[in-house]
Short mmCIF file of C-alpha atoms in Angstrom, two decimals:
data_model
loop_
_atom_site.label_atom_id
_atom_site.label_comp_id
_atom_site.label_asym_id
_atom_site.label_seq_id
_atom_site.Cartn_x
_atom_site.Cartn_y
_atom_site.Cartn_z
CA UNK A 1 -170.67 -199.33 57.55
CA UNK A 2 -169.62 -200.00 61.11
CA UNK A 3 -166.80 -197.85 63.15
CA UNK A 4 -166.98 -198.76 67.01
CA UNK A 5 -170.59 -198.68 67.59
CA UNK A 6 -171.61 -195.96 65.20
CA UNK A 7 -173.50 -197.74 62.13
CA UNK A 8 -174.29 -195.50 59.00
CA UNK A 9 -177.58 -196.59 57.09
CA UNK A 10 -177.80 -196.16 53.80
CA UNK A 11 -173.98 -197.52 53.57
CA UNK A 12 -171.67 -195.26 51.22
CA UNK A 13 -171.69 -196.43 47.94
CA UNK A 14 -167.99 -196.03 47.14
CA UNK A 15 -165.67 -196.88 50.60
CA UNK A 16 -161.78 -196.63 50.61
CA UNK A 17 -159.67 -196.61 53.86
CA UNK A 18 -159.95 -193.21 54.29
CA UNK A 19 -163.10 -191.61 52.55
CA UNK A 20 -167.12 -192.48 51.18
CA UNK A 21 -169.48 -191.02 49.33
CA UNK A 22 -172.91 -190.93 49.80
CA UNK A 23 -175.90 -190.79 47.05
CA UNK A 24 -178.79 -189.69 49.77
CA UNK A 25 -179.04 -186.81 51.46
CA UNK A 26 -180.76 -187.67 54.59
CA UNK A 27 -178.59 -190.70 56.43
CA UNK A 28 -179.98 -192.28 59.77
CA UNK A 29 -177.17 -192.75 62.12
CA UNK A 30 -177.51 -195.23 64.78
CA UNK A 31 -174.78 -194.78 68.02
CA UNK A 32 -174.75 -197.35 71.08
CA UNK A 33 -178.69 -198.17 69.28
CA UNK A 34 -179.67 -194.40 69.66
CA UNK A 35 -180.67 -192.71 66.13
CA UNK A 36 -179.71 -189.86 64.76
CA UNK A 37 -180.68 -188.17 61.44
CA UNK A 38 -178.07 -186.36 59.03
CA UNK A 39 -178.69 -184.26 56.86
CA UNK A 40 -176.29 -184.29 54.16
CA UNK A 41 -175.37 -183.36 50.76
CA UNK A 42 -173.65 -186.01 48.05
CA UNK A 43 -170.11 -185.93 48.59
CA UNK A 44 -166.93 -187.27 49.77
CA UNK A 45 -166.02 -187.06 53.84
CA UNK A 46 -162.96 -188.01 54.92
CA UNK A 47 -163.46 -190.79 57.36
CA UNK A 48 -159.79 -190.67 58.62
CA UNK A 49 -160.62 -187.42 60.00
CA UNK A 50 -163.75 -188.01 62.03
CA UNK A 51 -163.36 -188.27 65.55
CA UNK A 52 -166.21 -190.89 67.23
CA UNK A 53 -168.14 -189.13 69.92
CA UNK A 54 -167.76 -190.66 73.49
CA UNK A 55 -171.84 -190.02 74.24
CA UNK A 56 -174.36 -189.87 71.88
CA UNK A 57 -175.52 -186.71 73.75
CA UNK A 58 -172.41 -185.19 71.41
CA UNK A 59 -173.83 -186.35 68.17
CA UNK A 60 -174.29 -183.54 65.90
CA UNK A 61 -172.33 -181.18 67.90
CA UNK A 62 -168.85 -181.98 68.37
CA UNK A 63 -166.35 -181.90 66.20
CA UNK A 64 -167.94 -180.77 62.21
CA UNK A 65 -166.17 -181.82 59.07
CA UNK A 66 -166.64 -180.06 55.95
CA UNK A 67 -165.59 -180.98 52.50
CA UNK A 68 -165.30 -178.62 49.88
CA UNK A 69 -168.11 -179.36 47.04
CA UNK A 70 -169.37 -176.78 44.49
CA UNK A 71 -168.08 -173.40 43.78
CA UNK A 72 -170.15 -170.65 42.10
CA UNK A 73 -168.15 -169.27 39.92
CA UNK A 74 -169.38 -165.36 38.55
CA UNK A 75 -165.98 -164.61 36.73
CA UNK A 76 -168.24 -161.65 34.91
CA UNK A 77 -169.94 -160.21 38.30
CA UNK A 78 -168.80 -158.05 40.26
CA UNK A 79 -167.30 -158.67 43.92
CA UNK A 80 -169.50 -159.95 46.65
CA UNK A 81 -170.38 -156.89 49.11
CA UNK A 82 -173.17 -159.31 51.39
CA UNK A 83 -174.76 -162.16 51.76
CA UNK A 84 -178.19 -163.34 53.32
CA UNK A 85 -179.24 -167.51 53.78
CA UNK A 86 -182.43 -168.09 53.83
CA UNK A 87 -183.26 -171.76 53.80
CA UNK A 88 -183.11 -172.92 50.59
CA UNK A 89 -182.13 -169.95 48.69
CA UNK A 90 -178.98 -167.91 49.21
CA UNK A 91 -179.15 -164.18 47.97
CA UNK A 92 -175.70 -162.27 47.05
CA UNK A 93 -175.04 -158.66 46.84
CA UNK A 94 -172.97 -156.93 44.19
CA UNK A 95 -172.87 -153.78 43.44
CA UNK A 96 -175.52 -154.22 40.20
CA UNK A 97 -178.23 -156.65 42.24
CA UNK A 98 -178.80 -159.37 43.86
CA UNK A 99 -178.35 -162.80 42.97
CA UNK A 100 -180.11 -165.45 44.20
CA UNK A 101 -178.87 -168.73 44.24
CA UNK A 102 -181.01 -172.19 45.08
CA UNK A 103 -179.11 -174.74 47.51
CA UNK A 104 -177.58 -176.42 44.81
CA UNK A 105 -176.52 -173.44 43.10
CA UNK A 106 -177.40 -174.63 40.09
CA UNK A 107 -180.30 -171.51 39.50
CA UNK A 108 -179.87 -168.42 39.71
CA UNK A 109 -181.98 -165.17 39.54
CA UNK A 110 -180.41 -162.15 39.54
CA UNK A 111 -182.92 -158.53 40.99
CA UNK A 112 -180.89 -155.78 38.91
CA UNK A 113 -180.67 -153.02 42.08
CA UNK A 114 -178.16 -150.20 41.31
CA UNK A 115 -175.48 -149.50 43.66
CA UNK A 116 -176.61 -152.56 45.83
CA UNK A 117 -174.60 -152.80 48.71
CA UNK A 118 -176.45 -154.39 51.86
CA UNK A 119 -178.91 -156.72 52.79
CA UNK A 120 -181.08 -157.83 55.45
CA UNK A 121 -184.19 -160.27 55.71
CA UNK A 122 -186.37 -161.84 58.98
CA UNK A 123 -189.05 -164.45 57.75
CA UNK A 124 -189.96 -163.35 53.89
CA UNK A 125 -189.19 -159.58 54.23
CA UNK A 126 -185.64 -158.66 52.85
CA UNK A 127 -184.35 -154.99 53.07
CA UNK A 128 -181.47 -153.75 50.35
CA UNK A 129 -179.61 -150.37 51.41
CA UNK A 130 -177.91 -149.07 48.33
CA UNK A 131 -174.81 -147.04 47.95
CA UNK A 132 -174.43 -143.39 46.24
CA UNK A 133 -178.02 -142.77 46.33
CA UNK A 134 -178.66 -143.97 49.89
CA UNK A 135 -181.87 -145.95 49.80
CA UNK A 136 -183.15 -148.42 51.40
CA UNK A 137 -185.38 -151.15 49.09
CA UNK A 138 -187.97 -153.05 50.91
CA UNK A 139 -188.94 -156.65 49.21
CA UNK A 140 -190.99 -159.82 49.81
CA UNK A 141 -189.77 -162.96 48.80
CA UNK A 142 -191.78 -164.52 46.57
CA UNK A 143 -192.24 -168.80 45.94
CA UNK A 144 -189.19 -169.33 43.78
CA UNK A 145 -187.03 -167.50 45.84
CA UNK A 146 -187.30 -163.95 44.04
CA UNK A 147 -187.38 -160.74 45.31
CA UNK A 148 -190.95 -158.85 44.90
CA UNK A 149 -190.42 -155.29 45.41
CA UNK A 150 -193.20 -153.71 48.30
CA UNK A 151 -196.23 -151.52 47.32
CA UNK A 152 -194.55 -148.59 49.42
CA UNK A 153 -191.73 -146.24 47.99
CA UNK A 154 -188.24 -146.82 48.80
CA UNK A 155 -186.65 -144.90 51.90
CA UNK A 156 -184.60 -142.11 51.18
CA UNK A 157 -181.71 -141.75 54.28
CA UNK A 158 -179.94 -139.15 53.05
CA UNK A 159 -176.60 -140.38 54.12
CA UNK A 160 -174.03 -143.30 53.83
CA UNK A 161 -174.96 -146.43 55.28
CA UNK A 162 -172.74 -148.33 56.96
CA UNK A 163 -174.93 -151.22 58.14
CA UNK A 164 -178.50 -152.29 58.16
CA UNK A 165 -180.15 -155.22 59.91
CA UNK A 166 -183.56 -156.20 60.84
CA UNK A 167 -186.09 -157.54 63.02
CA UNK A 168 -189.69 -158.54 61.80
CA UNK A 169 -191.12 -155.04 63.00
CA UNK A 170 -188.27 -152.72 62.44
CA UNK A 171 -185.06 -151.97 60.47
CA UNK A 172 -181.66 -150.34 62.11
CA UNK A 173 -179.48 -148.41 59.70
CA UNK A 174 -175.86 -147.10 61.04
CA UNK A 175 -175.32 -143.66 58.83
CA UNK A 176 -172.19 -141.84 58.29
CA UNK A 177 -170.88 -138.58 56.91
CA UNK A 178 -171.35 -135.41 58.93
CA UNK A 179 -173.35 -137.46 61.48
CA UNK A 180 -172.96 -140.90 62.52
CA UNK A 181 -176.12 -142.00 64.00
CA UNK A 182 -178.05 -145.73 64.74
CA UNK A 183 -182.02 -145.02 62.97
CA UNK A 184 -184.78 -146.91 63.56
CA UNK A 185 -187.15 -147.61 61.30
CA UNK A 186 -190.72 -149.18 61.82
CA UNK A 187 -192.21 -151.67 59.22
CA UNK A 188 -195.29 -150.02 57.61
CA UNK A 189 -198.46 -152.59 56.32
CA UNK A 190 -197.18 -151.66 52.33
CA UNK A 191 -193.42 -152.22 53.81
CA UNK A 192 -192.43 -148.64 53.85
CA UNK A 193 -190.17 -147.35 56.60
CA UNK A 194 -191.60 -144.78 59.15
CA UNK A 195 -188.41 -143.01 61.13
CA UNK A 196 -188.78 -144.00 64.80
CA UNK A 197 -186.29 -143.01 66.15
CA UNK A 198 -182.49 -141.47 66.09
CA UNK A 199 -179.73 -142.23 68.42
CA UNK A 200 -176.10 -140.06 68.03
CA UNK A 201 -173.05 -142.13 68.37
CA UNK A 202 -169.38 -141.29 67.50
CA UNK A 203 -167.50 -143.87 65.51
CA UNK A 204 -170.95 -146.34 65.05
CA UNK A 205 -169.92 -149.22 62.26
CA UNK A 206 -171.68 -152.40 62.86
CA UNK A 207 -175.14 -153.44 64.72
CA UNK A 208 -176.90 -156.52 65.21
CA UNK A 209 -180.16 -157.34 67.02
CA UNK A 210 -181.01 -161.10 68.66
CA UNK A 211 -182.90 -162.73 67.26
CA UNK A 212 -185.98 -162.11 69.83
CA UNK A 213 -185.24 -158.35 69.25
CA UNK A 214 -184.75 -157.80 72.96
CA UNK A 215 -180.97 -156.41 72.56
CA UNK A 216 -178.79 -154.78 70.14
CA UNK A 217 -175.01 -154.82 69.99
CA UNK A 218 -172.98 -151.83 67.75
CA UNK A 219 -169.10 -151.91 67.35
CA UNK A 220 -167.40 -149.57 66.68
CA UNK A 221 -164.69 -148.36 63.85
CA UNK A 222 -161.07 -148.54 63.34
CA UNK A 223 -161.19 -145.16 65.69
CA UNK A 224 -163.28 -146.55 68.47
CA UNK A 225 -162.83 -149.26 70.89
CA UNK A 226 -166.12 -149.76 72.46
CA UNK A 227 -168.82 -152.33 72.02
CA UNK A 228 -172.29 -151.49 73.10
CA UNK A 229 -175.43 -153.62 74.53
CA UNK A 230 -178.59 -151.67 74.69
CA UNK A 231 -181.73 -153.17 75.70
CA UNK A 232 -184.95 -152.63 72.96
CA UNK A 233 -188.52 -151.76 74.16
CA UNK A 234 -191.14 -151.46 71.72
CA UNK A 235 -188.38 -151.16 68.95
CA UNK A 236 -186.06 -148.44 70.66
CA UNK A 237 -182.47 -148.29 71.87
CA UNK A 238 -182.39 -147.22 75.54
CA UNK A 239 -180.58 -144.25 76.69
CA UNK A 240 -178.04 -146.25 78.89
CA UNK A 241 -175.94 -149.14 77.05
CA UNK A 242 -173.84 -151.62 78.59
CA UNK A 243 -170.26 -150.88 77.56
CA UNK A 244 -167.12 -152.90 77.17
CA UNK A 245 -163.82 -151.50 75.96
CA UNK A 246 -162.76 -153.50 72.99
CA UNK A 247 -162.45 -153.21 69.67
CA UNK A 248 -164.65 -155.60 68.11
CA UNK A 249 -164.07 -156.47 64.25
CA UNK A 250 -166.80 -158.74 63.55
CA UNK A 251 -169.67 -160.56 65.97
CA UNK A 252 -172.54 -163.10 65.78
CA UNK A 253 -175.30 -162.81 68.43
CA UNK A 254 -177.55 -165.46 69.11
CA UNK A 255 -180.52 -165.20 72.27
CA UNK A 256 -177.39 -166.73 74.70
CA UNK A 257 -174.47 -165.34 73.73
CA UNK A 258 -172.65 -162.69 71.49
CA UNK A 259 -169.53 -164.24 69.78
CA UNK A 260 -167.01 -161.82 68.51
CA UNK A 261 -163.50 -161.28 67.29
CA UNK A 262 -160.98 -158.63 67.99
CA UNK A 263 -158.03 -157.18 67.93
CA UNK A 264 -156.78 -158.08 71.16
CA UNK A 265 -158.08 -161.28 72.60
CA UNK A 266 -158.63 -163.42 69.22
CA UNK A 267 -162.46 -164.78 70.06
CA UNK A 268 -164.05 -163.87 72.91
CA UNK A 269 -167.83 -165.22 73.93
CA UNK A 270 -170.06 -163.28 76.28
CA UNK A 271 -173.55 -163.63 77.54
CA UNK A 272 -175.97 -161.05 78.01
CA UNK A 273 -174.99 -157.53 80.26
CA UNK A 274 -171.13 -158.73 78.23
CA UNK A 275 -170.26 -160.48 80.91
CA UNK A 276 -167.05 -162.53 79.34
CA UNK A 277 -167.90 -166.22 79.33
CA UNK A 278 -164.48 -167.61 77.49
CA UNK A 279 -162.07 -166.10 75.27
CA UNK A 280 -159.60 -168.00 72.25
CA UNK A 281 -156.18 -166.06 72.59
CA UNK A 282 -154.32 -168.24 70.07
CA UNK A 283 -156.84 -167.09 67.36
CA UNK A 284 -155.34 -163.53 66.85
CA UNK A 285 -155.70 -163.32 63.33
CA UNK A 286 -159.34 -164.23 63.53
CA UNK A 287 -161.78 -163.03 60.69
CA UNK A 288 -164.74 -163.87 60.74
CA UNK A 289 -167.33 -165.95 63.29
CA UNK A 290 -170.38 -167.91 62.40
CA UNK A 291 -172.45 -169.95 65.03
CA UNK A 292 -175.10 -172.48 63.70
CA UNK A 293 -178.27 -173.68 64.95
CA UNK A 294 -176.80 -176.58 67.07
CA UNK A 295 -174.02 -174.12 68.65
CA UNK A 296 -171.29 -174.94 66.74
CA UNK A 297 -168.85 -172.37 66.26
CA UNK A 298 -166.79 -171.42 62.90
CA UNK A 299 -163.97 -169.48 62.66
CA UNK A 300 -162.26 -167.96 59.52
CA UNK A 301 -158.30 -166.96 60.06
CA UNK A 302 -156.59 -164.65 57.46
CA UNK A 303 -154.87 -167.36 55.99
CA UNK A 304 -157.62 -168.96 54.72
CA UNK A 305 -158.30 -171.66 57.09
CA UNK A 306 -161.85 -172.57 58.97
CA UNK A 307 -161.41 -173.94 62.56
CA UNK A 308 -164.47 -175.13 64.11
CA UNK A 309 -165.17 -174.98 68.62
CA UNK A 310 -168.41 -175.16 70.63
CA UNK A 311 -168.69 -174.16 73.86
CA UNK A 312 -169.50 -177.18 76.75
CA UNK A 313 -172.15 -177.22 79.30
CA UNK A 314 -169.35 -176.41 81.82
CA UNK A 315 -168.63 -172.98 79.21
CA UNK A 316 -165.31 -174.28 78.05
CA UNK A 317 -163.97 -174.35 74.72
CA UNK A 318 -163.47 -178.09 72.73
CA UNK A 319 -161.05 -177.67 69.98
CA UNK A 320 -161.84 -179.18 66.76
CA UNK A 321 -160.33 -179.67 63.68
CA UNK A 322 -159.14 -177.14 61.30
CA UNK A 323 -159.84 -176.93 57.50
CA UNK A 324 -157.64 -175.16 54.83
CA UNK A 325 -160.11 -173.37 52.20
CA UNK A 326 -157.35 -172.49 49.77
CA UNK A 327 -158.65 -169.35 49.19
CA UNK A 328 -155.12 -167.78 50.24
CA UNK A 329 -153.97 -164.79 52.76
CA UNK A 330 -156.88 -162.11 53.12
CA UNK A 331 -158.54 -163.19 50.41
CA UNK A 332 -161.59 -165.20 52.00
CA UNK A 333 -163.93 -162.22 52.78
CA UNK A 334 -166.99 -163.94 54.27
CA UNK A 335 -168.28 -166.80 56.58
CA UNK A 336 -171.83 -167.95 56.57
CA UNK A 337 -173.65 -171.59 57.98
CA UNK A 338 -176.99 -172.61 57.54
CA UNK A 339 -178.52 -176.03 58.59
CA UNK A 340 -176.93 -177.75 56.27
CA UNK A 341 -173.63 -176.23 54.90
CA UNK A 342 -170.53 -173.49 55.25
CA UNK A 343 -170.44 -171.33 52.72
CA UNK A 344 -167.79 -168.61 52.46
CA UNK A 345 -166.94 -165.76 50.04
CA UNK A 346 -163.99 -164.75 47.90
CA UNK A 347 -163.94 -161.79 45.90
CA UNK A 348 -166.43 -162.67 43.03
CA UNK A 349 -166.82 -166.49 44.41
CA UNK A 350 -169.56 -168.54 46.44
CA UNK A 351 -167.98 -171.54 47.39
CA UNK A 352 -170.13 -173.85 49.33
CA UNK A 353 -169.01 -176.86 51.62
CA UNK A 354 -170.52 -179.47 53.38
CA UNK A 355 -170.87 -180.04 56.86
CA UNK A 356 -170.48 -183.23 57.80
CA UNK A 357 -170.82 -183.82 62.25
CA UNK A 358 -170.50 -186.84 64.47
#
């Protein structure tokens, strides 16, 4: 199949004006005689819709496509509290465990864990705070994907968490209730959690680390407009965070720039010391942000669509396209990519699409 000077090899195997399918998952891509691999899964793309790339130096990363292709439907589970990708597997938090799902979502293992309610991993160690009792599990995964629980006992917090995330020496917990504080926690050899560390902070909701571990970024709640950049040394928080007065809903940090949404300005971007790089106003009724491993930018609105952006060399915005999910208004509750796919959540539903770039 030939379009301008782009040349697909294997060909689809069924081609109408506007769509193909393909039977292989890895297709070699040849533009103006460069090649490029894709890494695809069996489905139909809608050719119409694919916009050819001026350069080959924007192959892979200019405008995505996605097409929806399996849904995982748990009509007798519970709803979907978090979710963590981890190459091939995907594991899914309800409030009775955690399922684990393989690529094709075809298997599934479910880890019964009461009161599950969030989850964090970095390499093969996964983390699992639980609700009402206010633990913290600690877990290895194991070569099918399970979860093996540590040799060390589970961490007792004392207090509701809000959010937990993770680096590969230590795990941050946000707590609640008659103190609102940002713990640190260092990894112990049996994968018990030694208290590091305790940091004070009125209206704390949300934190997430880079992923060198070098900076941490906590929003705030509904009550609090402030979003916070503290520098980590040897695992702790410093004593004087960069501050910017917004009031961030949800964010994505990579080791170049934090990505988030709020209530004022749609999606802003912003590079380290949150300076502002570039904001998108018209996106005011932005949900949720997801950035994957080539830079390309997702965005879920509340009325169910996904519209895709990167950011240029020149730190400008290029529009994409925009996809309608069907999940309806405020019902899509979660966006998630991984090298291969975008995979959202909706109530008790993983649906999984694929991502399809030239």
């Amino acid at each position: 199949l030939v379009k301008s000077d782009l040349t697909l090899d294997p060909a689809p195997t069924d081609l109408s004006l506007n769509t193909f399918t393909f039977e292989s998952s890895e297709i070699n891509l040849f533009l103006n005689g460069i090649k490029e691999i894709l890494t695809v899964d069996t489905g139909v793309v809608d050719w119409s819709a694919v916009d050819i790339p001026d350069s080959p130096l924007n192959i892979g990363i200019q405008k995505p496509l996605i097409t929806f292709e399996k849904e995982k439907n748990t009509s007798t589970r519970s709803n979907i509290l978090d979710v963590a990708l981890n190459g091939e597997y995907k594991y899914i938090v309800r409030t009775d465990g955690v399922d684990i799902h393989t690529a094709d979502m075809n298997t599934t293992i479910t880890t019964s864990i009461t009161n599950a309610k969030k989850i964090t991993m970095f390499g093969t160690k996964v983390y699992v705070a639980t609700d009402t009792d206010h633990k913290i599990k600690g877990y290895t995964i194991g070569a099918n994907g399970s979860l093996i629980p540590v040799t060390g006992d589970d961490t007792e917090i004392g207090a509701s968490i809000t959010n937990i995330t993770m680096t590969n020496e230590y795990v941050y917990v946000v707590i609640s209730g008659e103190k609102i504080q940002i713990q640190t926690w260092k990894i112990e050899l049996d994968g018990s959690l030694n208290l590091k560390g305790e940091r004070d902070l009125a209206n704390a909701d949300k934190i997430v680390i880079n992923p060198a571990g070098t900076y941490a970024y906590v929003t705030t709640d509904t009550t609090g407009t402030t979003l916070y950049e503290y520098t980590i040394t040897n695992g702790t928080l410093d004593d004087n965070p960069t501050e910017q007065t917004v009031a961030v809903t949800h964010l994505v940090v990579t080791d170049t720039y934090i990505y988030t949404i709020d209530t004022t300005s749609g999606v802003t971007i912003y590079k380290t010391g949150l300076t502002q790089v570039v904001s998108i106003s018209s996106l005011t009724n932005a949900k949720y942000i997801a950035v994957d491993l080539s830079g390309r930018i997702y965005v879920s609105t509340t009325d169910g669509y996904i519209h895709f952006y990167r950011l240029t060399e020149t730190n400008t915005i290029d529009t994409g396209r925009s996809y309608n999910t069907g999940v309806g208004i405020n019902t899509l509750t979660g966006l998630y990519t991984d090298e291969k796919n975008v995979w959202i959540t909706s109530g008790i539903n993983l649906k999984k699409y694929i991502r399809f770039c030239l």
